[in-house]
Amino acid sequence: MTATAHRPAAGSAMLDVAGLNKTYTSAAGDTEAIRDLTFEIKAGEMVCIVGPSGAGKTTLLRCIAGLLPPTGGDVTLEGQQVSGPPKGMAVVFQEYARSLFPWLTVTQNVELPLKEKGTAKADRRRLVNEALDAVGLADVPNSYPWQLSGGMQQRVAIARAVAYEPHILLMDEPFAAVDAQTRADLEDLVRDLWDRLGLTLLFVTHDIDESIYLGQRVLVLSGRPTVILEDVQVNLPNERDQLTTRSDPEFARLRAHVYDLVQKAKRGYRPEDATAGAAPR
Ligand code: ADP
Ligand code: MG
């Protein structure tokens, strides 16, 4: 695909999250979901976020995507402060069934954001075809989402995101609702797209193995109000496959380490507990 046009050079600043806070306010009281959370991602990186359920992962992604206003702090994308859905970003959510329009064909679903963006017809056609080809759906352009399996529907959502030619792609537990074999295939598809298209990817999952298999870095979140417990470097070769990578001793070491961190997070362990010299609970 020709999706690399105007994309920032690999290694330059892409996303900067600084001192982010998000507190939900309702009649029932306040819920502080995110507290003073800071990290950055460089162009071309593949970064995973893991953390306990209810930690604030979706809240974080929504703040980054400009879908939810933060209570404090800043999100900066390619040097611009995010205050609404940014142009260079696409998002894939867990619920593919709800993210696709049932009355539109596969092609029409993938094409819609390009129409909204004002892409010329000939370019739209090319981008849609390339994206469907890239996700292995070139043979079902005229099917409707409900005629497809869950895994195929999620491929449509991925094709739609990729056709948009985003600089950064956010994914929120996109494979949580598909079976294990499909999930492995989709993981490899995402690695492949990342590799070929030079995307920057931020991938949220609650699956520790998935985070290590996919990521160059894994950001482990604390429980709510969430902060970063640790930014774990994944020093596995970029060439990955389900069998070799997952049986690498380094994979096992990382899994044990991240598992331990997530267990601590579930028990309420926070970074300040370490700096205070307290023994991890
Ligand atoms: P995760 O994605 O890690 O499971 P969420 O970001 O969905 O976590 O939720 C983080 C916390 O914020 C949870 O305690 C959740 O109940 C609360 N929360 C999420 N959305 C809202 C909302 N719209 N109003 C109030 N509280 C919310
Ligand atoms: Mg969530």
Short mmCIF file of C-alpha atoms and ligand atoms in Angstrom, two decimals:
data_model
loop_
_atom_site.label_atom_id
_atom_site.label_comp_id
_atom_site.label_asym_id
_atom_site.label_seq_id
_atom_site.Cartn_x
_atom_site.Cartn_y
_atom_site.Cartn_z
CA MET A 1 0.00 0.00 0.00
CA THR A 2 1.06 3.59 -0.46
CA ALA A 3 0.08 4.58 3.03
CA THR A 4 3.35 6.14 4.09
CA ALA A 5 2.85 9.57 2.50
CA HIS A 6 3.41 12.53 4.83
CA ARG A 7 3.96 10.26 7.78
CA PRO A 8 6.48 11.48 10.38
CA ALA A 9 9.91 9.87 10.15
CA ALA A 10 10.37 6.74 12.26
CA GLY A 11 11.73 7.62 15.67
CA SER A 12 10.37 11.18 15.78
CA ALA A 13 7.82 12.16 18.44
CA MET A 14 4.33 10.84 17.69
CA LEU A 15 2.23 10.78 20.85
CA ASP A 16 2.92 12.54 24.13
CA VAL A 17 0.65 11.97 27.12
CA ALA A 18 1.63 14.29 29.97
CA GLY A 19 0.18 14.36 33.46
CA LEU A 20 -3.16 13.03 32.22
CA ASN A 21 -6.02 12.93 34.69
CA LYS A 22 -9.59 11.83 34.08
CA THR A 23 -12.24 11.98 36.75
CA TYR A 24 -15.82 11.04 35.87
CA THR A 25 -18.36 13.17 37.67
CA SER A 26 -21.91 12.00 38.21
CA ALA A 27 -24.74 12.46 40.66
CA ALA A 28 -23.57 9.30 42.42
CA GLY A 29 -20.13 10.83 43.04
CA ASP A 30 -16.72 11.18 41.39
CA THR A 31 -14.69 8.31 39.90
CA GLU A 32 -11.03 9.09 39.38
CA ALA A 33 -10.11 6.75 36.52
CA ILE A 34 -6.67 8.14 35.53
CA ARG A 35 -4.17 9.95 37.75
CA ASP A 36 -1.14 11.86 36.51
CA LEU A 37 -0.31 9.41 33.73
CA THR A 38 2.68 10.15 31.50
CA PHE A 39 4.31 8.35 28.57
CA GLU A 40 5.37 8.96 25.00
CA ILE A 41 5.45 6.97 21.80
CA LYS A 42 7.74 7.54 18.87
CA ALA A 43 6.66 7.26 15.24
CA GLY A 44 6.71 3.68 14.01
CA GLU A 45 6.58 2.07 17.47
CA MET A 46 4.30 -0.78 18.44
CA VAL A 47 3.28 -0.27 22.07
CA CYS A 48 0.89 -2.41 24.10
CA ILE A 49 -0.96 -1.42 27.24
CA VAL A 50 -2.00 -4.05 29.78
CA GLY A 51 -3.68 -3.63 33.11
CA PRO A 52 -6.41 -5.06 35.30
CA SER A 53 -10.02 -4.85 34.21
CA GLY A 54 -11.51 -1.53 35.31
CA ALA A 55 -8.07 0.10 35.57
CA GLY A 56 -8.90 2.83 33.08
CA LYS A 57 -7.53 1.46 29.77
CA THR A 58 -10.56 2.38 27.68
CA THR A 59 -10.79 5.75 29.39
CA LEU A 60 -7.14 6.39 28.50
CA LEU A 61 -7.68 5.42 24.87
CA ARG A 62 -10.76 7.62 24.61
CA CYS A 63 -8.84 10.58 25.99
CA ILE A 64 -6.02 9.96 23.50
CA ALA A 65 -8.56 9.64 20.66
CA GLY A 66 -10.13 12.98 21.55
CA LEU A 67 -13.46 11.29 22.31
CA LEU A 68 -13.38 12.22 26.00
CA PRO A 69 -12.04 15.47 27.47
CA PRO A 70 -9.37 14.90 30.13
CA THR A 71 -9.82 16.52 33.53
CA GLY A 72 -6.16 17.52 33.59
CA GLY A 73 -2.94 17.14 31.64
CA ASP A 74 -2.28 17.07 27.92
CA VAL A 75 -2.38 14.72 24.97
CA THR A 76 -0.19 15.86 22.07
CA LEU A 77 -0.19 14.13 18.69
CA GLU A 78 2.47 15.09 16.17
CA GLY A 79 3.01 18.36 18.01
CA GLN A 80 -0.68 19.31 18.11
CA GLN A 81 -2.74 19.25 21.29
CA VAL A 82 -5.64 16.80 20.96
CA SER A 83 -9.01 18.38 21.68
CA GLY A 84 -11.24 16.32 19.36
CA PRO A 85 -10.80 13.29 17.09
CA PRO A 86 -7.47 14.02 15.33
CA LYS A 87 -7.11 13.64 11.57
CA GLY A 88 -4.14 11.28 11.57
CA MET A 89 -5.70 8.72 13.91
CA ALA A 90 -7.92 5.66 13.52
CA VAL A 91 -9.43 3.56 16.30
CA VAL A 92 -10.57 -0.08 16.37
CA PHE A 93 -12.79 -1.11 19.26
CA GLN A 94 -13.59 -4.51 20.73
CA GLU A 95 -17.19 -4.58 19.55
CA TYR A 96 -16.87 -4.99 15.80
CA ALA A 97 -20.54 -5.90 15.59
CA ARG A 98 -21.51 -2.45 16.80
CA SER A 99 -18.82 -0.58 14.90
CA LEU A 100 -19.92 -1.72 11.42
CA PHE A 101 -23.07 -0.53 9.69
CA PRO A 102 -25.26 -3.59 8.93
CA TRP A 103 -26.96 -1.91 5.97
CA LEU A 104 -23.65 -1.19 4.22
CA THR A 105 -21.55 -3.74 2.34
CA VAL A 106 -17.97 -4.50 3.31
CA THR A 107 -16.72 -2.07 0.66
CA GLN A 108 -19.14 0.66 1.72
CA ASN A 109 -18.18 0.26 5.38
CA VAL A 110 -14.48 0.62 4.58
CA GLU A 111 -15.12 3.52 2.20
CA LEU A 112 -17.31 5.61 4.50
CA PRO A 113 -14.59 7.40 6.52
CA LEU A 114 -12.77 8.17 3.26
CA LYS A 115 -15.90 9.83 1.90
CA GLU A 116 -16.19 11.82 5.10
CA LYS A 117 -12.55 12.80 4.74
CA GLY A 118 -13.20 14.01 1.18
CA THR A 119 -10.95 11.52 -0.59
CA ALA A 120 -11.49 11.49 -4.37
CA LYS A 121 -13.46 8.57 -5.79
CA ALA A 122 -10.61 6.92 -7.69
CA ASP A 123 -8.36 7.11 -4.61
CA ARG A 124 -11.14 5.73 -2.42
CA ARG A 125 -11.52 2.75 -4.70
CA ARG A 126 -7.79 2.05 -4.67
CA LEU A 127 -7.46 2.45 -0.89
CA VAL A 128 -10.47 0.22 -0.19
CA ASN A 129 -9.20 -2.49 -2.53
CA GLU A 130 -5.71 -2.37 -1.07
CA ALA A 131 -7.05 -2.51 2.49
CA LEU A 132 -9.39 -5.43 1.80
CA ASP A 133 -6.55 -7.22 0.08
CA ALA A 134 -4.23 -6.56 3.03
CA VAL A 135 -6.66 -8.13 5.52
CA GLY A 136 -7.55 -11.06 3.25
CA LEU A 137 -11.10 -9.96 2.41
CA ALA A 138 -10.67 -9.19 -1.28
CA ASP A 139 -13.22 -11.88 -2.20
CA VAL A 140 -16.16 -10.58 -0.14
CA PRO A 141 -16.44 -6.87 -1.06
CA ASN A 142 -20.21 -7.01 -1.55
CA SER A 143 -21.11 -9.04 1.52
CA TYR A 144 -22.87 -7.48 4.47
CA PRO A 145 -21.22 -7.63 7.90
CA TRP A 146 -23.88 -9.95 9.31
CA GLN A 147 -23.04 -12.51 6.62
CA LEU A 148 -19.48 -12.78 7.98
CA SER A 149 -17.93 -14.52 10.99
CA GLY A 150 -16.81 -12.47 13.97
CA GLY A 151 -13.18 -12.69 12.93
CA MET A 152 -14.02 -11.50 9.42
CA GLN A 153 -16.06 -8.61 10.79
CA GLN A 154 -13.12 -7.53 12.88
CA ARG A 155 -10.98 -7.70 9.71
CA VAL A 156 -13.43 -5.31 8.08
CA ALA A 157 -13.00 -2.91 11.00
CA ILE A 158 -9.21 -3.20 10.66
CA ALA A 159 -9.42 -2.66 6.88
CA ARG A 160 -11.51 0.45 7.46
CA ALA A 161 -8.90 1.81 9.89
CA VAL A 162 -6.00 1.01 7.55
CA ALA A 163 -7.68 2.43 4.42
CA TYR A 164 -7.94 5.73 6.26
CA GLU A 165 -4.11 5.86 6.15
CA PRO A 166 -3.73 6.85 9.80
CA HIS A 167 -0.38 7.85 11.22
CA ILE A 168 -1.36 6.19 14.46
CA LEU A 169 -3.79 3.35 15.03
CA LEU A 170 -5.35 2.75 18.44
CA MET A 171 -6.89 -0.61 19.23
CA ASP A 172 -8.93 -1.33 22.37
CA GLU A 173 -9.03 -5.07 23.14
CA PRO A 174 -9.93 -5.71 19.50
CA PHE A 175 -9.70 -9.51 19.69
CA ALA A 176 -11.34 -10.14 23.06
CA ALA A 177 -14.51 -11.51 21.44
CA VAL A 178 -13.04 -13.94 18.89
CA ASP A 179 -11.91 -17.56 19.30
CA ALA A 180 -8.28 -18.41 20.04
CA GLN A 181 -7.28 -19.52 16.54
CA THR A 182 -8.83 -16.46 14.89
CA ARG A 183 -7.18 -14.32 17.51
CA ALA A 184 -3.74 -15.70 16.67
CA ASP A 185 -4.38 -15.03 12.97
CA LEU A 186 -5.50 -11.47 13.69
CA GLU A 187 -2.45 -10.85 15.89
CA ASP A 188 -0.22 -11.87 13.00
CA LEU A 189 -2.26 -9.70 10.63
CA VAL A 190 -1.73 -6.68 12.87
CA ARG A 191 2.02 -7.34 13.17
CA ASP A 192 2.19 -7.67 9.40
CA LEU A 193 0.26 -4.44 8.72
CA TRP A 194 2.38 -2.59 11.25
CA ASP A 195 5.53 -3.87 9.61
CA ARG A 196 4.48 -3.15 6.03
CA LEU A 197 2.70 0.18 6.48
CA GLY A 198 5.06 1.84 8.94
CA LEU A 199 2.19 2.56 11.32
CA THR A 200 2.48 3.66 14.91
CA LEU A 201 0.36 1.32 16.97
CA LEU A 202 -1.08 1.58 20.46
CA PHE A 203 -2.76 -1.69 21.37
CA VAL A 204 -4.74 -2.20 24.57
CA THR A 205 -5.31 -5.72 25.84
CA HIS A 206 -5.88 -7.49 29.13
CA ASP A 207 -4.02 -10.53 27.73
CA ILE A 208 -0.43 -10.56 28.96
CA ASP A 209 0.84 -13.03 26.35
CA GLU A 210 -0.75 -11.01 23.57
CA SER A 211 0.88 -7.79 24.81
CA ILE A 212 4.34 -9.38 24.73
CA TYR A 213 3.79 -11.15 21.42
CA LEU A 214 2.75 -7.91 19.73
CA GLY A 215 4.64 -5.16 21.48
CA GLN A 216 8.08 -3.62 21.35
CA ARG A 217 7.13 -2.09 24.69
CA VAL A 218 4.46 -3.04 27.19
CA LEU A 219 3.10 -0.32 29.43
CA VAL A 220 1.74 -2.00 32.55
CA LEU A 221 -0.98 0.02 34.27
CA SER A 222 -1.79 0.11 37.95
CA GLY A 223 -5.32 -0.34 39.23
CA ARG A 224 -7.63 2.66 39.32
CA PRO A 225 -6.88 5.57 39.44
CA THR A 226 -4.41 4.32 36.91
CA VAL A 227 -0.79 5.33 36.40
CA ILE A 228 2.04 3.53 34.65
CA LEU A 229 3.55 0.86 36.87
CA GLU A 230 6.32 -0.02 34.45
CA ASP A 231 7.37 0.55 30.85
CA VAL A 232 8.65 -2.93 29.93
CA GLN A 233 10.99 -3.24 26.93
CA VAL A 234 10.32 -6.35 24.84
CA ASN A 235 13.69 -7.41 23.49
CA LEU A 236 12.41 -10.09 21.15
CA PRO A 237 13.35 -10.14 17.46
CA ASN A 238 10.98 -8.16 15.22
CA GLU A 239 10.44 -11.29 13.12
CA ARG A 240 7.82 -13.05 15.24
CA ASP A 241 5.70 -16.11 14.82
CA GLN A 242 3.26 -17.83 17.13
CA LEU A 243 5.39 -20.91 17.80
CA THR A 244 8.98 -19.66 17.85
CA THR A 245 8.34 -16.39 19.65
CA ARG A 246 6.09 -17.87 22.31
CA SER A 247 8.63 -20.60 23.10
CA ASP A 248 11.55 -18.17 23.35
CA PRO A 249 12.98 -18.15 26.93
CA GLU A 250 12.90 -14.34 26.82
CA PHE A 251 9.16 -14.51 26.11
CA ALA A 252 8.71 -16.69 29.20
CA ARG A 253 10.79 -14.32 31.32
CA LEU A 254 8.80 -11.28 30.16
CA ARG A 255 5.50 -13.07 30.70
CA ALA A 256 6.44 -13.92 34.29
CA HIS A 257 7.55 -10.35 34.93
CA VAL A 258 4.44 -8.70 33.44
CA TYR A 259 2.19 -11.28 35.12
CA ASP A 260 3.76 -10.40 38.46
CA LEU A 261 3.23 -6.68 37.85
CA VAL A 262 -0.42 -7.17 36.88
CA GLN A 263 -1.01 -9.30 40.00
CA LYS A 264 0.50 -6.52 42.12
CA ALA A 265 -1.66 -3.97 40.29
CA LYS A 266 -4.77 -6.02 41.12
CA ARG A 267 -3.76 -6.00 44.78
CA GLY A 268 -3.55 -2.21 44.71
CA TYR A 269 0.21 -1.86 44.41
CA ARG A 270 1.25 1.57 43.09
CA PRO A 271 4.61 3.05 42.00
CA GLU A 272 4.71 5.26 45.09
CA ASP A 273 4.78 2.11 47.24
CA ALA A 274 8.21 1.31 45.78
CA THR A 275 9.61 4.83 46.17
CA ALA A 276 8.30 4.94 49.75
CA GLY A 277 10.39 1.85 50.42
CA ALA A 278 7.35 -0.23 51.31
CA ALA A 279 7.43 -3.92 50.47
CA PRO A 280 5.14 -4.76 47.57
CA ARG A 281 1.88 -6.12 48.84
P1 ADP B 1 -10.80 -0.70 31.55
O1 ADP B 1 -10.96 -0.37 30.11
O2 ADP B 1 -9.38 -0.75 32.00
O3 ADP B 1 -11.53 -1.94 31.95
P2 ADP B 1 -12.41 1.71 31.96
O4 ADP B 1 -11.62 2.81 31.40
O5 ADP B 1 -13.54 1.19 31.15
O6 ADP B 1 -11.44 0.52 32.40
O7 ADP B 1 -13.00 2.18 33.37
C1 ADP B 1 -12.18 2.75 34.39
C2 ADP B 1 -13.05 3.17 35.56
O8 ADP B 1 -13.86 4.25 35.19
C3 ADP B 1 -13.97 2.06 36.05
O9 ADP B 1 -14.05 2.14 37.45
C4 ADP B 1 -15.29 2.42 35.42
O10 ADP B 1 -16.38 1.95 36.18
C5 ADP B 1 -15.24 3.94 35.40
N1 ADP B 1 -16.00 4.49 34.27
C6 ADP B 1 -15.85 4.21 32.96
N2 ADP B 1 -16.67 4.93 32.19
C7 ADP B 1 -17.39 5.70 33.05
C8 ADP B 1 -18.42 6.69 32.89
N3 ADP B 1 -18.88 7.03 31.68
N4 ADP B 1 -18.91 7.28 34.01
C9 ADP B 1 -18.45 6.96 35.23
N5 ADP B 1 -17.48 6.05 35.45
C10 ADP B 1 -16.95 5.42 34.38
MG MG B 2 -11.84 -1.41 28.51
#
